[in-house]
mmCIF file of C-alpha atoms in Angstrom:
data_model
loop_
_atom_site.group_PDB
_atom_site.id
_atom_site.type_symbol
_atom_site.label_atom_id
_atom_site.label_comp_id
_atom_site.label_asym_id
_atom_site.label_seq_id
_atom_site.Cartn_x
_atom_site.Cartn_y
_atom_site.Cartn_z
ATOM 1 C CA CYS B 1 0.080 0.199 -0.249
ATOM 2 C CA ALA B 2 1.573 3.356 -1.083
ATOM 3 C CA LEU B 3 -0.482 5.380 1.558
ATOM 4 C CA PRO B 4 2.122 4.503 4.416
ATOM 5 C CA ILE B 5 5.089 5.748 2.345
ATOM 6 C CA LEU B 6 2.922 9.227 1.132
ATOM 7 C CA LEU B 7 2.286 10.004 4.732
ATOM 8 C CA HIS B 8 6.048 9.344 5.587
ATOM 9 C CA ASP B 9 7.363 11.326 2.679
ATOM 10 C CA LYS B 10 4.855 13.949 2.673
ATOM 11 C CA TYR B 11 4.115 15.132 5.563
ATOM 12 C CA GLN B 12 5.401 15.828 9.443
ATOM 13 C CA GLU B 13 4.155 15.527 12.974
ATOM 14 C CA GLY B 14 1.429 18.152 13.770
ATOM 15 C CA ASP B 15 0.553 18.601 9.933
ATOM 16 C CA VAL B 16 -3.356 18.570 9.428
ATOM 17 C CA VAL B 17 -4.548 15.769 6.766
ATOM 18 C CA ASN B 18 -8.129 15.830 5.815
ATOM 19 C CA VAL B 19 -9.580 12.609 5.693
ATOM 20 C CA PHE B 20 -13.283 11.472 4.817
ATOM 21 C CA PRO B 21 -15.239 8.184 5.858
ATOM 22 C CA PRO B 22 -15.561 5.169 4.102
ATOM 23 C CA SER B 23 -17.162 5.704 0.565
ATOM 24 C CA GLY B 24 -17.387 1.999 -0.877
ATOM 25 C CA VAL B 25 -20.706 0.315 -1.686
ATOM 26 C CA PHE B 26 -19.333 -2.862 -0.400
ATOM 27 C CA THR B 27 -22.090 -4.114 1.879
ATOM 28 C CA LEU B 28 -23.643 -7.195 3.017
ATOM 29 C CA LYS B 29 -26.922 -7.548 1.381
ATOM 30 C CA GLN B 30 -30.069 -8.984 2.136
ATOM 31 C CA THR B 31 -30.210 -12.550 1.111
ATOM 32 C CA ALA B 32 -31.460 -15.853 1.749
ATOM 33 C CA LYS B 33 -29.032 -17.467 -0.075
ATOM 34 C CA PRO B 34 -25.804 -19.315 2.264
ATOM 35 C CA VAL B 35 -23.229 -16.011 2.106
ATOM 36 C CA VAL B 36 -19.248 -16.787 2.145
ATOM 37 C CA LEU B 37 -16.939 -14.078 3.627
ATOM 38 C CA LEU B 38 -14.005 -14.997 1.899
ATOM 39 C CA SER B 39 -10.407 -13.046 2.460
ATOM 40 C CA ALA B 40 -7.107 -12.919 2.966
ATOM 41 C CA GLY B 41 -4.460 -10.289 4.644
ATOM 42 C CA VAL B 42 -5.747 -6.980 5.562
ATOM 43 C CA GLY B 43 -9.113 -7.731 3.415
ATOM 44 C CA ILE B 44 -10.583 -9.339 6.541
ATOM 45 C CA THR B 45 -11.421 -5.721 8.191
ATOM 46 C CA PRO B 46 -14.518 -5.487 5.922
ATOM 47 C CA THR B 47 -15.484 -9.153 6.015
ATOM 48 C CA LEU B 48 -15.576 -9.065 10.065
ATOM 49 C CA ALA B 49 -17.299 -5.883 10.245
ATOM 50 C CA MET B 50 -19.822 -8.133 7.570
ATOM 51 C CA LEU B 51 -19.749 -11.103 9.997
ATOM 52 C CA GLN B 52 -20.484 -9.133 13.075
ATOM 53 C CA HIS B 53 -23.691 -7.418 11.370
ATOM 54 C CA ALA B 54 -25.017 -11.211 10.349
ATOM 55 C CA SER B 55 -24.159 -12.110 13.964
ATOM 56 C CA LYS B 56 -26.769 -9.425 15.162
ATOM 57 C CA ALA B 57 -29.853 -10.775 13.802
ATOM 58 C CA PRO B 58 -29.216 -14.353 13.661
ATOM 59 C CA GLU B 59 -33.125 -15.194 13.108
ATOM 60 C CA THR B 60 -32.755 -13.645 9.484
ATOM 61 C CA ALA B 61 -29.152 -13.987 8.656
ATOM 62 C CA PRO B 62 -28.434 -16.882 6.195
ATOM 63 C CA GLU B 63 -25.875 -19.478 6.688
ATOM 64 C CA VAL B 64 -22.898 -17.650 6.941
ATOM 65 C CA ARG B 65 -18.965 -19.279 6.104
ATOM 66 C CA PHE B 66 -16.306 -16.996 6.972
ATOM 67 C CA VAL B 67 -13.280 -17.921 5.597
ATOM 68 C CA HIS B 68 -9.728 -16.280 5.877
ATOM 69 C CA PHE B 69 -6.453 -16.983 4.520
ATOM 70 C CA ALA B 70 -3.198 -15.804 6.326
ATOM 71 C CA ARG B 71 0.172 -16.897 6.221
ATOM 72 C CA THR B 72 0.837 -17.855 9.475
ATOM 73 C CA PRO B 73 -1.289 -18.106 12.476
ATOM 74 C CA ALA B 74 1.000 -15.032 14.324
ATOM 75 C CA ALA B 75 0.303 -12.539 11.084
ATOM 76 C CA HIS B 76 -3.835 -13.558 11.258
ATOM 77 C CA ALA B 77 -5.659 -10.245 12.822
ATOM 78 C CA PHE B 78 -8.784 -10.620 14.619
ATOM 79 C CA ALA B 79 -8.620 -14.647 15.217
ATOM 80 C CA ASP B 80 -9.841 -14.526 18.333
ATOM 81 C CA VAL B 81 -12.764 -11.947 17.497
ATOM 82 C CA VAL B 82 -13.926 -14.101 14.625
ATOM 83 C CA GLU B 83 -13.912 -17.565 16.972
ATOM 84 C CA ALA B 84 -15.815 -15.298 19.372
ATOM 85 C CA ILE B 85 -18.433 -14.517 17.401
ATOM 86 C CA SER B 86 -18.659 -17.961 15.919
ATOM 87 C CA ALA B 87 -18.788 -19.750 19.108
ATOM 88 C CA ALA B 88 -21.661 -17.035 20.705
ATOM 89 C CA ALA B 89 -23.563 -17.743 17.125
ATOM 90 C CA PRO B 90 -26.073 -20.181 16.382
ATOM 91 C CA ALA B 91 -25.065 -22.838 13.920
ATOM 92 C CA THR B 92 -25.611 -20.865 11.187
ATOM 93 C CA ILE B 93 -22.256 -18.846 11.381
ATOM 94 C CA SER B 94 -19.279 -20.919 10.911
ATOM 95 C CA HIS B 95 -15.512 -19.823 10.443
ATOM 96 C CA HIS B 96 -12.614 -21.583 8.797
ATOM 97 C CA PHE B 97 -9.243 -20.160 9.019
ATOM 98 C CA ILE B 98 -6.173 -21.781 6.143
ATOM 99 C CA TYR B 99 -2.404 -20.815 6.554
ATOM 100 C CA THR B 100 -0.465 -20.535 3.853
ATOM 101 C CA ASN B 101 3.219 -20.476 5.312
ATOM 102 C CA GLY B 102 4.869 -23.259 3.377
ATOM 103 C CA ALA B 103 3.955 -21.808 0.191
ATOM 104 C CA ALA B 104 7.000 -21.119 -1.720
ATOM 105 C CA SER B 105 5.317 -17.779 -3.441
ATOM 106 C CA ALA B 106 2.204 -15.743 -3.531
ATOM 107 C CA ALA B 107 1.314 -17.650 -6.766
ATOM 108 C CA ALA B 108 1.922 -20.967 -4.795
ATOM 109 C CA ALA B 109 -0.065 -19.691 -2.195
ATOM 110 C CA ASP B 110 -3.096 -18.547 -4.186
ATOM 111 C CA ASP B 111 -2.763 -22.057 -6.013
ATOM 112 C CA PHE B 112 -3.195 -23.603 -2.480
ATOM 113 C CA ALA B 113 -6.090 -21.465 -1.626
ATOM 114 C CA PHE B 114 -7.904 -22.504 -5.072
ATOM 115 C CA ALA B 115 -7.317 -26.319 -3.908
ATOM 116 C CA ARG B 116 -8.966 -25.762 -0.874
ATOM 117 C CA LEU B 117 -12.427 -24.421 -2.237
ATOM 118 C CA GLU B 118 -14.703 -27.367 -1.841
ATOM 119 C CA ASP B 119 -13.467 -27.734 2.337
ATOM 120 C CA TRP B 120 -15.480 -24.414 3.038
ATOM 121 C CA MET B 121 -18.117 -23.948 0.011
ATOM 122 C CA PRO B 122 -22.032 -24.948 1.267
ATOM 123 C CA LYS B 123 -22.637 -28.452 0.257
ATOM 124 C CA GLY B 124 -24.862 -28.951 -2.453
ATOM 125 C CA THR B 125 -25.168 -25.801 -3.791
ATOM 126 C CA ALA B 126 -23.624 -22.998 -6.277
ATOM 127 C CA ASP B 127 -26.088 -20.764 -5.602
ATOM 128 C CA ILE B 128 -24.145 -18.717 -2.888
ATOM 129 C CA ASP B 129 -23.460 -14.906 -2.457
ATOM 130 C CA VAL B 130 -19.613 -14.776 -2.090
ATOM 131 C CA TYR B 131 -18.254 -11.127 -0.606
ATOM 132 C CA LEU B 132 -14.223 -11.354 -1.843
ATOM 133 C CA LEU B 133 -11.401 -9.168 -0.275
ATOM 134 C CA GLY B 134 -8.070 -9.448 -0.644
ATOM 135 C CA PRO B 135 -4.556 -9.137 -2.845
ATOM 136 C CA LYS B 136 -5.579 -9.095 -6.625
ATOM 137 C CA ALA B 137 -4.029 -12.102 -7.520
ATOM 138 C CA PHE B 138 -5.965 -13.878 -4.718
ATOM 139 C CA MET B 139 -9.278 -12.318 -5.573
ATOM 140 C CA ARG B 140 -8.813 -13.147 -9.484
ATOM 141 C CA THR B 141 -7.680 -16.860 -8.664
ATOM 142 C CA MET B 142 -10.349 -17.459 -6.100
ATOM 143 C CA ARG B 143 -13.316 -15.802 -8.346
ATOM 144 C CA HIS B 144 -12.159 -18.153 -11.584
ATOM 145 C CA GLY B 145 -12.385 -20.970 -8.649
ATOM 146 C CA LEU B 146 -15.948 -20.214 -7.848
ATOM 147 C CA ILE B 147 -17.169 -19.393 -11.674
ATOM 148 C CA ALA B 148 -15.671 -22.951 -12.278
ATOM 149 C CA LYS B 149 -17.189 -24.742 -9.293
ATOM 150 C CA GLY B 150 -20.604 -22.717 -10.724
ATOM 151 C CA VAL B 151 -20.982 -19.774 -8.478
ATOM 152 C CA PRO B 152 -22.437 -17.233 -10.692
ATOM 153 C CA ALA B 153 -20.277 -14.409 -11.374
ATOM 154 C CA SER B 154 -23.084 -11.989 -10.654
ATOM 155 C CA GLN B 155 -22.910 -13.693 -6.973
ATOM 156 C CA ILE B 156 -19.243 -13.048 -6.599
ATOM 157 C CA HIS B 157 -18.898 -9.695 -4.850
ATOM 158 C CA TYR B 158 -15.445 -7.858 -4.175
ATOM 159 C CA GLU B 159 -13.861 -4.653 -3.941
ATOM 160 C CA PHE B 160 -10.208 -3.248 -3.999
ATOM 161 C CA PHE B 161 -8.488 -0.948 -1.344
ATOM 162 C CA GLY B 162 -7.712 2.185 -3.289
ATOM 163 C CA PRO B 163 -8.518 2.821 -6.825
ATOM 164 C CA THR B 164 -11.406 0.685 -8.453
ATOM 165 C CA GLN B 165 -10.075 -1.594 -10.815
ATOM 166 C CA ALA B 166 -10.657 -4.639 -12.784
ATOM 167 C CA ILE B 167 -9.956 -8.075 -11.039
ATOM 168 C CA GLU B 168 -8.898 -9.810 -14.693
#
C-alpha cells in the first residue's frame, strides 16, 4: 500500500490531514442464499464487519461461512474476534482459517487456496453470495475457482482497497 509511504514522505508531525469516512458500496446485502465471506490478509477488516452484522440478527441471517487466508497464525489479525463471534452464534455461522506459511510464493499460496475451495463451500449448492477481499491475484484466483465450481459471476462481490480496477 502506498499510503504509509506517502504519509511518511509528504507529511510531518503536527500537519493537518483532511480525511473522509469510507465511501465504498461494498456492503452485505439481504439474501436467503448462503453467504461466504472470503478474505486474505487485510481483506479481513470489511468481512469481519459483515460477520459482526450477520451475527446481530441470526434469526434473519442466512448461513454464513467466514473464510480467511493468512500466512501464519501469528500474522492473522482478529482470529480471536472471529472465533468468539462464531462460538456465540447459532449453527448458521461458521469460520475456517487457512494458513499458507508453507507456500514458496504468492502464486503458490493462491494455488493452495484454490485447491481448498470445496473444503468450505456450502455442500450441495453453488447458489451462494460470495464477498471477496484480499490481494488482487488472490481475488482473481478465487473468482475463477468459484466460477469453475458453478457460482454465478454476478453473485461474486469484490472490492479493492484503493482505486477501483478490474479483477482480470
